[in-house]
């Protein structure tokens, strides 16, 4: 009765390099240990064409929320990176087995989950702070330069920036609520966000329209959308496919012991459904309720509020927050298509059933539900970029020793 399409599941993304612009393409390096042979070599490496760090700097770092033992065992701690205010974890174990349980009518994910390349994925969903920056860049322009497919969410913690005089409008996160989740995001708006990051957060109109996805393809013919089916081969950031999300949420390369991989039934690294409720009183996810017994509004619980609810890769808020768009396509026997959505969401009681491995949702790419958001995936840094990161770490270490 249905067909799941995932055309990029086995195609590795191109590694992410560092783009250098004529203006921001240089880096001043100060050496606390004074000029010497090592300093000269490091400076030459860092200032070489194509290696300078600008907006696109990828910074290795410690996890913002401590990792659970499963994630530590899977090597996540040494491969956390920060870029564009996003904390990324690296998903390894390439060529993992697909999920193939005994067939059940409700197991929509059966046969999916294999990813034959490494990739990075956001540890949380998009935050209000990130979305406010994106909307400001997109909407801070004259009416003649307006962009399609964008609207202001009602389910977020942002408002108009009163200190901005135009053109257009800027937005800001309400102070103290920067880490709140964001609903009312369509798949198309999420794709434009990926384009913006792909193009170095440029304010040019074109930066929102091309890159990871070609916005000129967005439309409908009859009752079927015409949007580009999957990301461009050179995409640096994208909406993750269902298999990429499945692997990050449910797969553990050491579930059955060292090197024996397997899938958990839920995104919390166990086969037991999370407890839905507010944090601090035993809750493990903010899904399936409007307010708790003590009056906590589910939509007002910031991301990262459930630090012990993590996937085997250390991802947070896979249950609760918003349901998350994927790039993959759900095709009905009638020919009608939707984009696949995974996970539970705040408020929706039925949403908690979507937390179980095998259950999916779906939506038309222009749809904006208060329960719909996303997290981003990204390419792995090139060896050259990794070398720059390593050199930067050496510099920092040397400076600290002095």
GROMACS .gro file of N, CA and C in nm, residues 302-374:
model
  219
  302UNK      N    1   1.278   2.393   2.790
  302UNK     CA    2   1.387   2.412   2.692
  302UNK      C    3   1.446   2.279   2.646
  303UNK      N    4   1.506   2.283   2.530
  303UNK     CA    5   1.583   2.169   2.483
  303UNK      C    6   1.698   2.141   2.580
  304UNK      N    7   1.742   2.017   2.586
  304UNK     CA    8   1.848   1.973   2.676
  304UNK      C    9   1.804   1.966   2.822
  305UNK      N   10   1.673   1.972   2.846
  305UNK     CA   11   1.624   1.965   2.984
  305UNK      C   12   1.616   1.822   3.037
  306UNK      N   13   1.638   1.724   2.950
  306UNK     CA   14   1.635   1.583   2.990
  306UNK      C   15   1.772   1.521   2.961
  307UNK      N   16   1.874   1.559   3.038
  307UNK     CA   17   2.012   1.519   3.004
  307UNK      C   18   2.036   1.369   3.008
  308UNK      N   19   1.954   1.294   3.080
  308UNK     CA   20   1.974   1.149   3.088
  308UNK      C   21   1.898   1.072   2.981
  309UNK      N   22   1.819   1.143   2.902
  309UNK     CA   23   1.748   1.079   2.792
  309UNK      C   24   1.828   1.102   2.665
  310UNK      N   25   1.913   1.007   2.632
  310UNK     CA   26   2.003   1.019   2.518
  310UNK      C   27   1.999   0.891   2.435
  311UNK      N   28   2.021   0.908   2.306
  311UNK     CA   29   2.040   0.791   2.221
  311UNK      C   30   2.178   0.733   2.247
  312UNK      N   31   2.207   0.620   2.187
  312UNK     CA   32   2.338   0.557   2.205
  312UNK      C   33   2.451   0.641   2.148
  313UNK      N   34   2.417   0.744   2.069
  313UNK     CA   35   2.517   0.836   2.015
  313UNK      C   36   2.518   0.968   2.090
  314UNK      N   37   2.438   0.979   2.195
  314UNK     CA   38   2.438   1.101   2.275
  314UNK      C   39   2.343   1.208   2.228
  315UNK      N   40   2.253   1.177   2.133
  315UNK     CA   41   2.158   1.279   2.088
  315UNK      C   42   2.051   1.301   2.193
  316UNK      N   43   2.009   1.427   2.204
  316UNK     CA   44   1.908   1.470   2.301
  316UNK      C   45   1.779   1.507   2.229
  317UNK      N   46   1.669   1.500   2.304
  317UNK     CA   47   1.539   1.548   2.256
  317UNK      C   48   1.492   1.479   2.129
  318UNK      N   49   1.531   1.353   2.111
  318UNK     CA   50   1.476   1.276   2.000
  318UNK      C   51   1.331   1.241   2.027
  319UNK      N   52   1.296   1.228   2.154
  319UNK     CA   53   1.157   1.215   2.196
  319UNK      C   54   1.116   1.349   2.256
  320UNK      N   55   0.997   1.395   2.224
  320UNK     CA   56   0.952   1.523   2.274
  320UNK      C   57   1.001   1.638   2.188
  321UNK      N   58   0.980   1.761   2.237
  321UNK     CA   59   1.010   1.877   2.154
  321UNK      C   60   0.914   1.878   2.037
  322UNK      N   61   0.968   1.879   1.916
  322UNK     CA   62   0.884   1.871   1.797
  322UNK      C   63   0.906   1.738   1.726
  323UNK      N   64   0.808   1.697   1.648
  323UNK     CA   65   0.834   1.590   1.552
  323UNK      C   66   0.931   1.645   1.448
  324UNK      N   67   1.014   1.558   1.393
  324UNK     CA   68   1.124   1.606   1.309
  324UNK      C   69   1.110   1.561   1.165
  325UNK      N   70   1.118   1.660   1.076
  325UNK     CA   71   1.117   1.632   0.933
  325UNK      C   72   1.238   1.548   0.894
  326UNK      N   73   1.219   1.460   0.797
  326UNK     CA   74   1.331   1.394   0.732
  326UNK      C   75   1.325   1.427   0.583
  327UNK      N   76   1.431   1.393   0.514
  327UNK     CA   77   1.435   1.417   0.370
  327UNK      C   78   1.360   1.310   0.292
  328UNK      N   79   1.337   1.195   0.355
  328UNK     CA   80   1.281   1.080   0.285
  328UNK      C   81   1.134   1.101   0.251
  329UNK      N   82   1.089   1.026   0.150
  329UNK     CA   83   0.956   1.044   0.093
  329UNK      C   84   0.869   0.920   0.118
  330UNK      N   85   0.749   0.946   0.159
  330UNK     CA   86   0.647   0.843   0.179
  330UNK      C   87   0.554   0.850   0.058
  331UNK      N   88   0.550   0.744  -0.020
  331UNK     CA   89   0.467   0.742  -0.141
  331UNK      C   90   0.351   0.645  -0.125
  332UNK      N   91   0.229   0.696  -0.140
  332UNK     CA   92   0.109   0.614  -0.129
  332UNK      C   93   0.083   0.540  -0.260
  333UNK      N   94   0.001   0.439  -0.253
  333UNK     CA   95  -0.032   0.362  -0.372
  333UNK      C   96  -0.104   0.446  -0.476
  334UNK      N   97  -0.165   0.558  -0.432
  334UNK     CA   98  -0.234   0.648  -0.524
  334UNK      C   99  -0.138   0.740  -0.599
  335UNK      N  100  -0.009   0.738  -0.560
  335UNK     CA  101   0.088   0.829  -0.621
  335UNK      C  102   0.110   0.955  -0.542
  336UNK      N  103   0.025   0.980  -0.443
  336UNK     CA  104   0.043   1.097  -0.356
  336UNK      C  105   0.168   1.078  -0.271
  337UNK      N  106   0.239   1.188  -0.242
  337UNK     CA  107   0.364   1.179  -0.166
  337UNK      C  108   0.363   1.274  -0.049
  338UNK      N  109   0.432   1.235   0.057
  338UNK     CA  110   0.459   1.320   0.173
  338UNK      C  111   0.605   1.304   0.212
  339UNK      N  112   0.655   1.397   0.291
  339UNK     CA  113   0.786   1.381   0.354
  339UNK      C  114   0.766   1.309   0.487
  340UNK      N  115   0.856   1.221   0.520
  340UNK     CA  116   0.845   1.141   0.642
  340UNK      C  117   0.886   1.225   0.764
  341UNK      N  118   0.812   1.209   0.872
  341UNK     CA  119   0.837   1.278   0.998
  341UNK      C  120   0.856   1.172   1.106
  342UNK      N  121   0.952   1.195   1.194
  342UNK     CA  122   0.981   1.097   1.300
  342UNK      C  123   0.967   1.159   1.439
  343UNK      N  124   0.934   1.074   1.536
  343UNK     CA  125   0.936   1.113   1.677
  343UNK      C  126   0.808   1.174   1.728
  344UNK      N  127   0.805   1.194   1.858
  344UNK     CA  128   0.689   1.252   1.926
  344UNK      C  129   0.704   1.402   1.936
  345UNK      N  130   0.599   1.467   1.984
  345UNK     CA  131   0.600   1.613   1.998
  345UNK      C  132   0.527   1.654   2.124
  346UNK      N  133   0.561   1.776   2.168
  346UNK     CA  134   0.488   1.833   2.280
  346UNK      C  135   0.337   1.836   2.248
  347UNK      N  136   0.255   1.825   2.347
  347UNK     CA  137   0.110   1.839   2.342
  347UNK      C  138   0.038   1.719   2.279
  348UNK      N  139   0.084   1.669   2.162
  348UNK     CA  140   0.009   1.565   2.091
  348UNK      C  141   0.009   1.433   2.167
  349UNK      N  142  -0.105   1.389   2.219
  349UNK     CA  143  -0.109   1.260   2.291
  349UNK      C  144  -0.071   1.143   2.202
  350UNK      N  145  -0.119   1.143   2.077
  350UNK     CA  146  -0.093   1.031   1.989
  350UNK      C  147   0.055   1.028   1.947
  351UNK      N  148   0.122   1.139   1.962
  351UNK     CA  149   0.260   1.148   1.917
  351UNK      C  150   0.355   1.053   1.987
  352UNK      N  151   0.322   1.013   2.110
  352UNK     CA  152   0.414   0.927   2.183
  352UNK      C  153   0.428   0.791   2.117
  353UNK      N  154   0.329   0.751   2.039
  353UNK     CA  155   0.340   0.622   1.969
  353UNK      C  156   0.443   0.629   1.856
  354UNK      N  157   0.475   0.751   1.812
  354UNK     CA  158   0.575   0.767   1.708
  354UNK      C  159   0.717   0.755   1.762
  355UNK      N  160   0.732   0.741   1.892
  355UNK     CA  161   0.866   0.723   1.947
  355UNK      C  162   0.915   0.579   1.930
  356UNK      N  163   0.826   0.488   1.906
  356UNK     CA  164   0.865   0.348   1.893
  356UNK      C  165   0.933   0.325   1.758
  357UNK      N  166   1.044   0.255   1.758
  357UNK     CA  167   1.110   0.219   1.633
  357UNK      C  168   1.013   0.145   1.544
  358UNK      N  169   0.998   0.192   1.421
  358UNK     CA  170   0.905   0.131   1.327
  358UNK      C  171   0.788   0.219   1.293
  359UNK      N  172   0.764   0.324   1.372
  359UNK     CA  173   0.649   0.410   1.351
  359UNK      C  174   0.692   0.544   1.292
  360UNK      N  175   0.622   0.587   1.190
  360UNK     CA  176   0.654   0.715   1.127
  360UNK      C  177   0.528   0.800   1.112
  361UNK      N  178   0.549   0.927   1.090
  361UNK     CA  179   0.445   1.018   1.048
  361UNK      C  180   0.481   1.073   0.912
  362UNK      N  181   0.397   1.161   0.858
  362UNK     CA  182   0.426   1.218   0.727
  362UNK      C  183   0.351   1.349   0.712
  363UNK      N  184   0.402   1.436   0.623
  363UNK     CA  185   0.338   1.563   0.600
  363UNK      C  186   0.379   1.621   0.465
  364UNK      N  187   0.291   1.703   0.408
  364UNK     CA  188   0.323   1.772   0.284
  364UNK      C  189   0.432   1.875   0.313
  365UNK      N  190   0.529   1.894   0.223
  365UNK     CA  191   0.645   1.977   0.257
  365UNK      C  192   0.615   2.123   0.287
  366UNK      N  193   0.500   2.174   0.244
  366UNK     CA  194   0.464   2.312   0.276
  366UNK      C  195   0.388   2.324   0.407
  367UNK      N  196   0.355   2.211   0.468
  367UNK     CA  197   0.276   2.211   0.592
  367UNK      C  198   0.355   2.272   0.707
  368UNK      N  199   0.287   2.350   0.791
  368UNK     CA  200   0.348   2.414   0.908
  368UNK      C  201   0.264   2.379   1.031
  369UNK      N  202   0.297   2.273   1.097
  369UNK     CA  203   0.226   2.235   1.219
  369UNK      C  204   0.302   2.283   1.341
  370UNK      N  205   0.231   2.319   1.446
  370UNK     CA  206   0.298   2.370   1.566
  370UNK      C  207   0.387   2.264   1.629
  371UNK      N  208   0.370   2.140   1.588
  371UNK     CA  209   0.447   2.029   1.643
  371UNK      C  210   0.559   1.986   1.549
  372UNK      N  211   0.584   2.059   1.440
  372UNK     CA  212   0.681   2.018   1.340
  372UNK      C  213   0.807   2.104   1.344
  373UNK      N  214   0.922   2.040   1.360
  373UNK     CA  215   1.051   2.107   1.357
  373UNK      C  216   1.153   2.015   1.290
  374UNK      N  217   1.280   2.036   1.319
  374UNK     CA  218   1.382   1.951   1.256
  374UNK      C  219   1.516   1.970   1.324
   0.00000   0.00000   0.00000
